CSV table of C-alpha atoms and ligand atoms in Angstrom, one decimal:
chain,number,residue,atom,x,y,z
A,13,MET,CA,0.0,0.0,0.0
A,14,ALA,CA,1.3,3.5,-0.8
A,15,GLU,CA,2.5,5.6,2.0
A,16,PHE,CA,0.5,8.6,1.1
A,17,GLU,CA,-2.9,9.0,-0.5
A,18,LEU,CA,-1.5,11.8,-2.6
A,19,VAL,CA,2.0,13.1,-3.3
A,20,ILE,CA,2.5,16.4,-5.2
A,21,ARG,CA,6.0,16.3,-6.6
A,22,ASN,CA,8.4,19.1,-7.4
A,23,ALA,CA,6.4,21.9,-5.9
A,24,ARG,CA,7.9,25.4,-5.6
A,25,ALA,CA,6.0,25.8,-2.3
A,26,VAL,CA,5.3,29.3,-1.1
A,27,THR,CA,4.4,30.1,2.4
A,28,ALA,CA,4.1,33.5,4.1
A,29,ALA,CA,7.7,33.0,5.2
A,30,ASP,CA,9.6,30.9,2.6
A,31,ILE,CA,9.9,29.5,-0.9
A,32,PHE,CA,11.3,26.0,-1.2
A,33,MET,CA,11.3,23.0,-3.5
A,34,THR,CA,9.5,20.1,-2.0
A,35,ASP,CA,7.2,17.1,-2.5
A,36,ILE,CA,4.0,17.3,-0.5
A,37,GLY,CA,2.7,14.1,1.1
A,38,VAL,CA,-1.0,14.0,2.0
A,39,ARG,CA,-2.9,11.6,4.2
A,40,ASP,CA,-6.5,11.9,5.4
A,41,GLY,CA,-6.7,15.3,3.7
A,42,ARG,CA,-3.8,16.7,5.7
A,43,ILE,CA,-0.2,17.5,4.8
A,44,VAL,CA,1.9,14.8,6.6
A,45,ALA,CA,5.3,15.1,4.9
A,46,LEU,CA,7.4,17.7,3.2
A,47,GLY,CA,10.7,17.1,1.5
A,48,LEU,CA,12.2,15.9,-1.8
A,49,GLY,CA,12.1,12.3,-2.7
A,50,LEU,CA,9.0,11.3,-0.6
A,51,ALA,CA,7.7,7.7,-0.9
A,52,GLY,CA,4.9,6.9,-3.3
A,53,GLY,CA,1.3,8.0,-3.2
A,54,THR,CA,-1.8,6.3,-4.4
A,55,ARG,CA,-2.2,9.4,-6.5
A,56,GLU,CA,0.7,11.5,-7.7
A,57,ILE,CA,0.6,15.0,-9.3
A,58,ASP,CA,3.8,16.5,-10.8
A,59,ALA,CA,3.8,20.2,-10.1
A,60,ALA,CA,6.9,20.4,-12.4
A,61,GLY,CA,8.5,23.3,-10.5
A,62,ARG,CA,5.4,25.4,-10.5
A,63,HIS,CA,4.5,27.7,-7.6
A,64,VAL,CA,2.3,26.0,-5.1
A,65,THR,CA,0.6,28.2,-2.6
A,66,PRO,CA,-1.9,27.6,0.3
A,67,GLY,CA,-5.4,27.7,-0.9
A,68,GLY,CA,-7.0,31.2,-0.7
A,69,ILE,CA,-9.1,32.2,2.2
A,70,ASP,CA,-11.7,34.7,1.1
A,71,SER,CA,-12.5,36.2,4.4
A,72,HIS,CA,-15.0,38.7,3.1
A,73,CYS,CA,-17.6,37.5,0.7
A,74,HIS,CA,-21.4,37.4,0.7
A,75,PHE,CA,-23.4,34.4,-0.4
A,76,ASP,CA,-27.2,34.0,-0.2
A,77,GLN,CA,-27.4,36.9,2.2
A,78,PRO,CA,-30.9,38.4,2.6
A,79,THR,CA,-30.8,42.0,1.4
A,80,GLY,CA,-34.2,43.4,2.4
A,81,ASP,CA,-34.3,45.8,-0.5
A,82,GLY,CA,-36.0,43.6,-3.2
A,83,SER,CA,-32.8,42.4,-4.7
A,84,VAL,CA,-31.5,38.8,-4.4
A,85,MET,CA,-27.9,37.7,-4.3
A,86,ALA,CA,-27.0,35.8,-7.4
A,87,ASP,CA,-24.7,33.3,-5.6
A,88,ASN,CA,-25.7,30.8,-3.0
A,89,PHE,CA,-23.4,28.4,-1.3
A,90,VAL,CA,-23.4,26.1,-4.4
A,91,SER,CA,-22.4,28.6,-7.0
A,92,GLY,CA,-20.4,30.8,-4.7
A,93,THR,CA,-18.1,28.1,-3.4
A,94,ARG,CA,-17.8,26.5,-6.9
A,95,SER,CA,-16.7,29.9,-8.2
A,96,ALA,CA,-14.3,30.4,-5.3
A,97,ALA,CA,-12.7,26.9,-5.9
A,98,CYS,CA,-12.2,27.6,-9.6
A,99,GLY,CA,-10.3,30.7,-8.7
A,100,GLY,CA,-8.0,29.1,-6.1
A,101,THR,CA,-9.9,29.8,-2.9
A,102,THR,CA,-10.4,26.8,-0.6
A,103,THR,CA,-12.0,28.5,2.4
A,104,VAL,CA,-14.7,31.2,2.5
A,105,ILE,CA,-16.0,33.3,5.4
A,106,PRO,CA,-19.4,34.9,4.5
A,107,PHE,CA,-21.7,36.6,6.9
A,108,ALA,CA,-24.6,35.5,9.0
A,109,CYS,CA,-26.5,38.8,9.2
A,110,GLN,CA,-28.8,39.7,12.1
A,111,GLN,CA,-31.8,41.7,11.1
A,112,LYS,CA,-32.8,44.4,13.5
A,113,GLY,CA,-35.2,42.8,16.0
A,114,GLN,CA,-34.0,39.3,15.2
A,115,SER,CA,-32.0,37.2,17.7
A,116,LEU,CA,-28.4,36.6,16.6
A,117,ARG,CA,-28.8,32.9,17.0
A,118,ALA,CA,-31.9,32.9,14.7
A,119,ALA,CA,-29.7,34.6,12.1
A,120,VAL,CA,-27.0,32.0,12.5
A,121,GLU,CA,-29.5,29.1,12.3
A,122,ASP,CA,-31.0,30.6,9.2
A,123,TYR,CA,-27.6,30.9,7.6
A,124,HIS,CA,-26.6,27.3,8.5
A,125,ARG,CA,-29.8,26.2,6.7
A,126,ARG,CA,-28.7,28.2,3.6
A,127,ALA,CA,-25.3,26.6,3.6
A,128,ALA,CA,-26.0,23.0,4.6
A,129,GLY,CA,-25.2,20.4,2.0
A,130,LYS,CA,-24.2,23.0,-0.6
A,131,ALA,CA,-20.6,24.1,-0.2
A,132,LEU,CA,-17.8,22.6,-2.4
A,133,ILE,CA,-15.1,24.0,-0.1
A,134,ASP,CA,-14.8,24.6,3.6
A,135,TYR,CA,-16.5,27.6,5.2
A,136,ALA,CA,-16.8,29.5,8.4
A,137,PHE,CA,-19.2,32.4,9.3
A,138,HIS,CA,-18.7,35.9,10.5
A,139,LEU,CA,-21.6,37.5,12.3
A,140,ILE,CA,-23.0,40.9,11.5
A,141,VAL,CA,-24.3,42.5,14.6
A,142,THR,CA,-27.0,45.1,13.9
A,143,ASP,CA,-29.1,45.1,17.0
A,144,PRO,CA,-26.9,44.9,20.1
A,145,THR,CA,-29.6,44.6,22.8
A,146,PRO,CA,-28.5,43.7,26.3
A,147,ASP,CA,-29.5,40.1,25.6
A,148,VAL,CA,-27.4,40.0,22.5
A,149,LEU,CA,-24.4,41.5,24.2
A,150,GLU,CA,-24.5,39.7,27.5
A,151,ARG,CA,-25.7,36.2,26.4
A,152,GLU,CA,-26.0,35.5,22.6
A,153,LEU,CA,-22.8,37.0,21.4
A,154,PRO,CA,-20.5,35.4,24.0
A,155,ALA,CA,-22.2,32.1,23.5
A,156,LEU,CA,-21.8,32.2,19.7
A,157,ILE,CA,-18.2,33.3,20.1
A,158,ALA,CA,-17.6,30.3,22.3
A,159,GLU,CA,-19.2,28.0,19.7
A,160,GLY,CA,-16.7,29.2,17.0
A,161,LEU,CA,-18.2,32.3,15.4
A,162,THR,CA,-15.3,34.4,16.7
A,163,SER,CA,-15.5,37.4,14.4
A,164,PHE,CA,-18.2,39.9,13.6
A,165,LYS,CA,-18.8,42.9,11.4
A,166,ILE,CA,-20.4,46.1,12.5
A,167,TYR,CA,-21.6,48.9,10.2
A,168,MET,CA,-21.3,52.7,10.6
A,169,THR,CA,-23.7,53.3,7.8
A,170,TYR,CA,-27.0,51.9,6.3
A,171,ASP,CA,-30.2,52.5,8.4
A,172,ALA,CA,-30.9,48.8,8.5
A,173,LEU,CA,-27.5,47.8,9.7
A,174,LYS,CA,-25.7,50.7,11.4
A,175,LEU,CA,-24.8,51.0,15.1
A,176,ASP,CA,-24.5,54.4,16.8
A,177,ASP,CA,-21.4,55.4,18.6
A,178,ARG,CA,-22.5,54.2,22.0
A,179,GLN,CA,-23.6,50.8,20.5
A,180,MET,CA,-20.2,50.5,18.8
A,181,LEU,CA,-18.4,51.0,22.1
A,182,GLU,CA,-20.7,48.5,23.9
A,183,THR,CA,-20.1,45.9,21.1
A,184,LEU,CA,-16.3,46.5,21.0
A,185,ALA,CA,-16.2,46.0,24.8
A,186,VAL,CA,-17.8,42.5,24.3
A,187,ALA,CA,-15.2,41.7,21.7
A,188,ARG,CA,-12.4,42.7,24.0
A,189,ARG,CA,-13.8,40.6,26.9
A,190,GLU,CA,-14.5,37.6,24.8
A,191,GLY,CA,-11.4,37.7,22.5
A,192,ALA,CA,-13.3,38.2,19.2
A,193,MET,CA,-12.2,40.1,16.1
A,194,VAL,CA,-14.3,43.0,15.0
A,195,MET,CA,-14.6,44.1,11.4
A,196,VAL,CA,-15.8,47.6,10.8
A,197,HIS,CA,-17.5,49.1,7.7
A,198,ALA,CA,-16.3,52.7,8.1
A,199,GLU,CA,-18.4,55.3,6.3
A,200,ASN,CA,-20.3,58.2,7.9
A,201,ALA,CA,-24.0,57.5,7.6
A,202,ASP,CA,-25.3,61.1,8.0
A,203,CYS,CA,-22.8,62.6,5.5
A,204,ILE,CA,-23.9,60.0,3.0
A,205,SER,CA,-27.6,60.5,3.6
A,206,TRP,CA,-27.2,64.3,3.4
A,207,LEU,CA,-25.2,64.2,0.2
A,208,THR,CA,-27.6,61.6,-1.3
A,209,SER,CA,-30.7,63.8,-0.7
A,210,LYS,CA,-28.9,66.9,-2.2
A,211,LEU,CA,-27.8,64.9,-5.3
A,212,ILE,CA,-31.3,63.4,-5.8
A,213,ALA,CA,-33.0,66.8,-5.2
A,214,GLY,CA,-30.7,68.2,-8.0
A,215,GLY,CA,-31.7,65.4,-10.4
A,216,HIS,CA,-28.4,63.7,-10.1
A,217,THR,CA,-29.7,60.1,-9.9
A,218,ALA,CA,-27.6,58.1,-12.4
A,219,PRO,CA,-25.3,55.3,-11.1
A,220,ARG,CA,-22.2,57.5,-11.3
A,221,PHE,CA,-23.5,59.7,-8.6
A,222,HIS,CA,-23.1,56.8,-6.2
A,223,ALA,CA,-19.4,57.7,-6.0
A,224,ALA,CA,-20.2,61.4,-5.4
A,225,SER,CA,-22.5,60.5,-2.5
A,226,ARG,CA,-19.7,58.6,-0.7
A,227,PRO,CA,-16.6,60.6,-1.2
A,228,MET,CA,-13.3,59.7,0.5
A,229,LEU,CA,-14.0,62.1,3.3
A,230,VAL,CA,-16.9,60.0,4.6
A,231,GLU,CA,-14.7,57.0,4.8
A,232,ARG,CA,-11.8,59.0,6.3
A,233,GLU,CA,-14.0,60.4,9.1
A,234,ALA,CA,-15.5,57.0,10.0
A,235,THR,CA,-12.1,55.3,9.9
A,236,HIS,CA,-10.8,57.9,12.3
A,237,ARG,CA,-13.7,57.4,14.6
A,238,ALA,CA,-13.5,53.6,14.5
A,239,ILE,CA,-9.8,53.8,15.4
A,240,ALA,CA,-10.5,56.2,18.2
A,241,PHE,CA,-13.2,53.8,19.6
A,242,ALA,CA,-10.8,50.8,19.3
A,243,GLU,CA,-8.2,52.8,21.2
A,244,LEU,CA,-10.7,53.8,23.9
A,245,VAL,CA,-11.8,50.3,24.5
A,246,ASP,CA,-8.3,48.8,23.9
A,247,VAL,CA,-9.4,46.2,21.4
A,248,PRO,CA,-8.1,45.4,17.9
A,249,VAL,CA,-10.3,46.0,14.9
A,250,LEU,CA,-10.0,45.3,11.3
A,251,ILE,CA,-11.2,48.0,8.9
A,252,VAL,CA,-12.7,46.3,5.9
A,253,HIS,CA,-12.7,47.3,2.2
A,254,VAL,CA,-10.4,50.3,2.5
A,255,SER,CA,-10.5,52.3,-0.7
A,256,GLY,CA,-7.9,54.9,-0.8
A,257,ARG,CA,-5.3,57.3,0.6
A,258,GLU,CA,-7.2,59.3,3.3
A,259,ALA,CA,-8.4,56.1,5.1
A,260,ILE,CA,-5.0,54.5,4.7
A,261,GLU,CA,-3.4,57.6,6.3
A,262,GLN,CA,-5.6,57.1,9.4
A,263,ILE,CA,-4.7,53.5,9.6
A,264,ARG,CA,-1.0,54.0,9.1
A,265,TRP,CA,-1.1,56.7,11.9
A,266,ALA,CA,-2.8,54.2,14.2
A,267,GLN,CA,-0.4,51.4,13.4
A,268,GLY,CA,2.5,53.7,13.9
A,269,ASN,CA,1.2,54.6,17.3
A,270,GLY,CA,1.0,51.1,18.5
A,271,LEU,CA,-2.7,50.6,18.1
A,272,ARG,CA,-3.8,47.1,16.9
A,273,ILE,CA,-5.6,48.3,13.7
A,274,HIS,CA,-5.8,45.8,10.9
A,275,ALA,CA,-6.9,46.6,7.4
A,276,GLU,CA,-8.3,44.8,4.4
A,277,THR,CA,-8.6,46.0,0.8
A,278,CYS,CA,-10.1,44.4,-2.3
A,279,PRO,CA,-9.4,44.1,-6.1
A,280,GLN,CA,-11.9,46.9,-6.9
A,281,TYR,CA,-9.7,49.4,-5.2
A,282,LEU,CA,-6.7,48.4,-7.4
A,283,PHE,CA,-8.4,47.9,-10.8
A,284,LEU,CA,-11.6,50.0,-10.9
A,285,SER,CA,-12.1,53.7,-10.6
A,286,ALA,CA,-15.1,56.0,-10.2
A,287,GLU,CA,-15.0,56.3,-14.1
A,288,ASP,CA,-16.2,52.7,-14.3
A,289,LEU,CA,-19.5,53.9,-12.8
A,290,GLY,CA,-20.0,55.9,-16.0
A,291,CYS,CA,-19.2,59.2,-17.6
A,292,ASP,CA,-22.8,59.7,-18.7
A,293,ASP,CA,-26.1,58.8,-17.2
A,294,SER,CA,-26.3,55.2,-18.6
A,295,PHE,CA,-27.3,52.4,-16.4
A,296,HIS,CA,-24.2,50.4,-17.4
A,297,GLY,CA,-22.3,52.0,-14.5
A,298,ALA,CA,-24.5,50.0,-12.1
A,299,LYS,CA,-22.2,47.1,-12.7
A,300,CYS,CA,-19.5,48.7,-10.6
A,301,ILE,CA,-21.6,50.1,-7.8
A,302,CYS,CA,-20.1,49.0,-4.5
A,303,SER,CA,-19.3,50.6,-1.2
A,304,PRO,CA,-17.0,52.3,-0.6
A,305,PRO,CA,-16.9,53.2,-4.3
A,306,PRO,CA,-13.8,52.8,-6.4
A,307,ARG,CA,-11.8,56.0,-6.4
A,308,ASP,CA,-9.2,57.2,-8.9
A,309,LYS,CA,-5.8,56.2,-10.3
A,310,ALA,CA,-3.9,58.1,-7.6
A,311,ASN,CA,-5.8,56.3,-4.9
A,312,GLN,CA,-5.2,52.9,-6.6
A,313,ALA,CA,-1.5,53.6,-6.4
A,314,VAL,CA,-1.7,54.3,-2.7
A,315,VAL,CA,-3.6,51.1,-2.1
A,316,TRP,CA,-0.9,49.2,-4.0
A,317,GLU,CA,1.7,50.8,-1.7
A,318,GLY,CA,-0.3,49.7,1.3
A,319,LEU,CA,-0.2,46.1,0.0
A,320,GLU,CA,3.5,46.4,-0.5
A,321,ASN,CA,4.5,48.1,2.7
A,322,GLY,CA,2.4,46.2,5.2
A,323,VAL,CA,-0.5,48.6,6.0
A,324,PHE,CA,-2.9,45.9,4.8
A,325,GLN,CA,-3.0,42.4,6.3
A,326,VAL,CA,-5.9,41.0,4.2
A,327,PHE,CA,-6.8,41.0,0.5
A,328,SER,CA,-10.4,39.8,0.1
A,329,SER,CA,-13.0,40.0,-2.6
A,330,ASP,CA,-16.0,41.5,-0.9
A,331,HIS,CA,-17.9,39.4,-3.5
A,332,ALA,CA,-21.5,40.8,-3.3
A,333,PRO,CA,-23.1,39.2,-6.4
A,334,PHE,CA,-26.0,40.8,-8.2
A,335,ARG,CA,-27.0,40.1,-11.8
A,336,PHE,CA,-27.0,43.0,-14.2
A,337,ASP,CA,-29.9,41.7,-16.3
A,338,GLY,CA,-33.0,40.2,-14.9
A,339,PRO,CA,-35.6,41.3,-12.4
A,340,ASP,CA,-33.9,40.8,-9.0
A,341,GLY,CA,-30.3,42.1,-9.4
A,342,LYS,CA,-29.1,45.6,-10.3
A,343,ARG,CA,-32.4,46.3,-12.1
A,344,ALA,CA,-34.7,45.3,-9.2
A,345,HIS,CA,-36.1,48.8,-9.1
A,346,GLY,CA,-35.8,49.4,-12.8
A,347,GLU,CA,-33.3,51.2,-15.0
A,348,ASN,CA,-34.4,54.6,-13.9
A,349,ALA,CA,-33.9,53.8,-10.2
A,350,SER,CA,-31.8,56.4,-8.4
A,351,PHE,CA,-28.2,55.3,-7.5
A,352,ASP,CA,-29.2,54.7,-3.9
A,353,GLN,CA,-31.7,52.1,-4.9
A,354,ILE,CA,-29.4,50.0,-7.0
A,355,ALA,CA,-28.1,46.7,-5.4
A,356,ASN,CA,-24.8,47.5,-3.8
A,357,GLY,CA,-21.9,45.1,-4.6
A,358,ILE,CA,-19.9,43.5,-7.3
A,359,PRO,CA,-18.7,39.9,-7.9
A,360,GLY,CA,-15.0,38.9,-7.5
A,361,VAL,CA,-14.6,35.7,-5.5
A,362,GLU,CA,-13.2,33.8,-8.5
A,363,THR,CA,-10.9,36.5,-9.9
A,364,ARG,CA,-9.3,37.7,-6.6
A,365,MET,CA,-6.3,35.4,-6.4
A,366,ALA,CA,-5.4,35.5,-10.1
A,367,LEU,CA,-5.7,39.3,-10.2
A,368,LEU,CA,-3.2,39.7,-7.4
A,369,TRP,CA,-0.8,37.0,-8.6
A,370,SER,CA,-0.8,38.3,-12.1
A,371,GLU,CA,-0.7,42.0,-11.4
A,372,GLY,CA,1.1,41.9,-8.0
A,373,VAL,CA,3.5,39.0,-8.0
A,374,MET,CA,4.2,38.7,-11.8
A,375,ARG,CA,4.7,42.5,-12.2
A,376,GLY,CA,7.1,42.5,-9.3
A,377,ARG,CA,5.0,44.7,-7.0
A,378,ILE,CA,4.9,42.1,-4.2
A,379,GLU,CA,6.8,39.0,-3.3
A,380,PRO,CA,5.1,35.6,-3.6
A,381,GLN,CA,5.3,35.3,0.2
A,382,ARG,CA,3.5,38.6,0.7
A,383,PHE,CA,0.8,37.3,-1.7
A,384,VAL,CA,0.3,34.2,0.5
A,385,GLU,CA,0.1,36.4,3.6
A,386,LEU,CA,-2.5,38.7,2.0
A,387,THR,CA,-4.7,36.0,0.4
A,388,SER,CA,-4.5,33.3,3.0
A,389,THR,CA,-2.2,33.2,6.0
A,390,ASN,CA,-3.2,36.5,7.7
A,391,ALA,CA,-6.9,35.8,7.3
A,392,ALA,CA,-6.4,32.4,9.0
A,393,LYS,CA,-4.6,34.1,11.9
A,394,LEU,CA,-7.0,37.0,12.2
A,395,TYR,CA,-10.1,34.8,12.2
A,396,GLY,CA,-9.0,31.8,14.2
A,397,LEU,CA,-8.3,29.2,11.5
A,398,TYR,CA,-4.6,29.0,11.8
A,399,PRO,CA,-2.7,26.6,11.5
A,400,ARG,CA,-5.3,24.3,10.1
A,401,LYS,CA,-5.7,26.7,7.2
A,402,GLY,CA,-3.4,29.2,5.6
A,403,SER,CA,-0.1,27.4,5.4
A,404,ILE,CA,1.8,24.6,3.8
A,405,ALA,CA,2.9,22.9,6.9
A,406,ILE,CA,2.8,19.4,8.5
A,407,GLY,CA,-0.6,19.0,10.1
A,408,ALA,CA,-2.3,21.6,8.0
A,409,ASP,CA,-5.2,20.8,5.7
A,410,ALA,CA,-4.0,20.0,2.2
A,411,ASP,CA,-5.6,23.1,0.7
A,412,LEU,CA,-3.4,24.1,-2.1
A,413,VAL,CA,-3.2,25.9,-5.5
A,414,ILE,CA,-0.8,24.8,-8.3
A,415,TRP,CA,-0.3,27.9,-10.5
A,416,ASN,CA,-0.3,28.1,-14.2
A,417,GLU,CA,1.8,31.2,-15.1
A,418,GLY,CA,3.1,32.9,-18.2
A,419,GLN,CA,0.3,32.2,-20.7
A,420,PRO,CA,-1.5,35.5,-21.2
A,421,PHE,CA,-5.2,35.4,-21.7
A,422,THR,CA,-8.1,37.8,-21.8
A,423,LEU,CA,-10.4,37.5,-18.8
A,424,SER,CA,-14.0,37.0,-19.8
A,425,ASN,CA,-17.1,36.3,-17.8
A,426,THR,CA,-17.7,33.2,-19.9
A,427,MET,CA,-14.7,31.6,-18.1
A,428,LEU,CA,-16.1,32.1,-14.7
A,429,HIS,CA,-18.4,29.9,-12.6
A,430,HIS,CA,-20.4,32.3,-10.5
A,431,ASN,CA,-24.0,32.9,-11.2
A,432,VAL,CA,-23.5,36.6,-12.1
A,433,ASP,CA,-23.8,37.7,-15.8
A,434,TYR,CA,-20.8,39.9,-15.8
A,435,THR,CA,-17.4,40.5,-14.3
A,436,PRO,CA,-16.2,44.1,-13.7
A,437,TYR,CA,-12.8,42.9,-15.0
A,438,GLU,CA,-14.0,41.8,-18.4
A,439,GLY,CA,-11.2,42.2,-21.0
A,440,MET,CA,-8.3,42.5,-18.6
A,441,GLN,CA,-5.1,40.7,-19.8
A,442,LEU,CA,-4.0,38.2,-17.1
A,443,HIS,CA,-0.9,36.0,-16.9
A,444,ALA,CA,-1.8,33.5,-14.3
A,445,TRP,CA,-4.7,31.2,-13.2
A,446,PRO,CA,-4.9,28.2,-10.9
A,447,ALA,CA,-4.0,25.0,-12.8
A,448,LEU,CA,-5.4,22.9,-9.9
A,449,THR,CA,-7.1,23.7,-6.6
A,450,LEU,CA,-7.1,21.1,-3.9
A,451,SER,CA,-9.3,21.1,-0.9
A,452,ARG,CA,-8.2,18.7,1.9
A,453,GLY,CA,-6.2,16.8,-0.7
A,454,GLU,CA,-9.1,16.5,-3.2
A,455,VAL,CA,-8.9,18.2,-6.6
A,456,VAL,CA,-11.9,20.6,-6.7
A,457,TRP,CA,-10.7,22.5,-9.8
A,458,ASP,CA,-8.7,20.7,-12.4
A,459,GLY,CA,-8.1,23.6,-14.7
A,460,THR,CA,-11.1,22.9,-16.9
A,461,ALA,CA,-14.0,22.1,-14.6
A,462,PRO,CA,-15.0,22.2,-10.9
A,463,LEU,CA,-15.6,19.0,-9.0
A,464,ASP,CA,-19.2,18.1,-9.0
A,465,ALA,CA,-19.5,17.6,-5.3
A,466,ALA,CA,-21.6,20.3,-3.7
A,467,GLY,CA,-21.9,19.5,0.0
A,468,ARG,CA,-18.4,18.2,0.6
A,469,GLY,CA,-17.4,21.5,2.2
A,470,GLN,CA,-17.3,21.5,6.0
A,471,PHE,CA,-18.3,24.1,8.4
A,472,LEU,CA,-15.3,25.4,10.4
A,473,ALA,CA,-15.7,26.5,14.0
A,474,CYS,CA,-13.1,29.2,14.5
A,475,ASP,CA,-10.8,29.5,17.4
A,476,ARG,CA,-10.6,32.8,19.3
A,477,PRO,CA,-8.1,34.6,17.0
A,478,GLY,CA,-4.6,35.1,18.6
A,479,PRO,CA,-4.4,38.8,17.5
A,480,ALA,CA,-7.7,39.5,19.3
A,481,GLN,CA,-6.6,38.4,22.7
A,482,LYS,CA,-6.2,41.0,25.5
A,483,ARG,CA,-2.8,42.4,25.9
A,484,ARG,CA,-1.3,41.5,29.3
A,485,ARG,CA,-1.6,44.8,31.1
A,486,VAL,CA,-3.5,46.3,34.0
A,487,ASP,CA,-7.2,46.5,33.0
A,488,GLU,CA,-7.9,50.0,34.4
A,489,LEU,CA,-11.4,50.2,32.8
A,490,ALA,CA,-12.5,46.7,34.1
A,491,LEU,CA,-14.5,46.4,30.8
B,3,DUC,N1,-20.4,46.4,2.4
B,3,DUC,C1,-19.9,45.2,2.2
B,3,DUC,O1,-19.1,44.8,2.9
B,3,DUC,N2,-20.3,44.5,1.1
B,3,DUC,C2,-21.3,45.0,0.2
B,3,DUC,C3,-21.8,46.3,0.5
B,3,DUC,C4,-21.3,47.0,1.6
B,3,DUC,O2,-21.6,48.1,1.9
B,4,ZN,ZN1,-19.2,46.7,4.2
B,5,ZN,ZN1,-18.9,43.0,2.1
């Protein structure tokens, strides 16, 4: 009998720390041996010197999340995880979103029902806390954190989701006490609503005015406030979907002053700009409506710098999938709907990894190790999945990507496996794509088709993240 169920030979393995030539021996879905000249496997794959990275962890994506505005997300756990796997992602962390008035546990149970038996790859959940009642803060949230939902998102905007400043502080204090990671959507709600009413009153309703209604200032102000609250409560936070310079300056200041502020950015802030929302009043720009909106070329350059110099820890997709055609996506309120009624979000779970490998690593902007940190390892650490996920190491799950590099191709939505009828990156020239994606040692993408095995993905209970644990110091506030 062969010693391993799978051996990947001649891998140029990349971790967050190293690059090294190795064979990878897999048993029971886990990496059990590393080194050249390993004994035989029941199955063998020759990586032929190609880069092999840990499978991606997309720690910010939305599948089958109720929207409450008449639109319906195009991807559920079947199509969303299929698309993720074909793009080199092996773990996703979408959101169980509490509706105001709903118990947090009911939101989680509903989300488990939506996911059960559907996922092709492994998945965990973040919570979204929208209604921090005393019962939620004192009982439900600590219990769910103890059960493995160890991170949650809070919003500073959207009437249906946002917390006020006092609620943010109360919620951050629970995170501190329980050792959970808080993700913050940082945009100032009142500034957006004031600007939106002015724009609409002036007849400026086309998709492109979405960007004008949420300028960088509203993100900068909220980012500053979120950082101040995190400092006051003495808890780490992670600012999600950071779009440009002014927010980055706030984050860099906080990091430089010893605050535990983590930050995430997404492909749309590297490759899209406000111009993609349209130069005229056509509805086409709805395809690129997302929040915060894409900025301009100068901001793209600053986001690239943040990926290079360590301001950002996480590169996720913020996949929020809505179809362009059809009655329940971007057009749910018709083509003449004002920008604030258009479903908010863009797809990207399948293109995230290849965009950053092709445009980041292959163009020499970031090292392969930095790519691994940004797309996999750091998310595993920040959300309590490390070392099971996020590395090529003995004992880790054999979640791996073997890369195909050097053959340029034109990206087209016809190549993709999501249930969205467009990609914002249509027509881009890319130079890399996963040749194979393996989840727990099983090939889930073979370069031509996804494995037909919806339901094989496992729910992952997360540990309390190491970076969210209290620092050892006198707790003067007794929070
Ligand atoms: N925030 C997200 O994280 N995703 C989609 C829309 C939004 O505002
Ligand atoms: Zn958000
Ligand atoms: Zn999101």
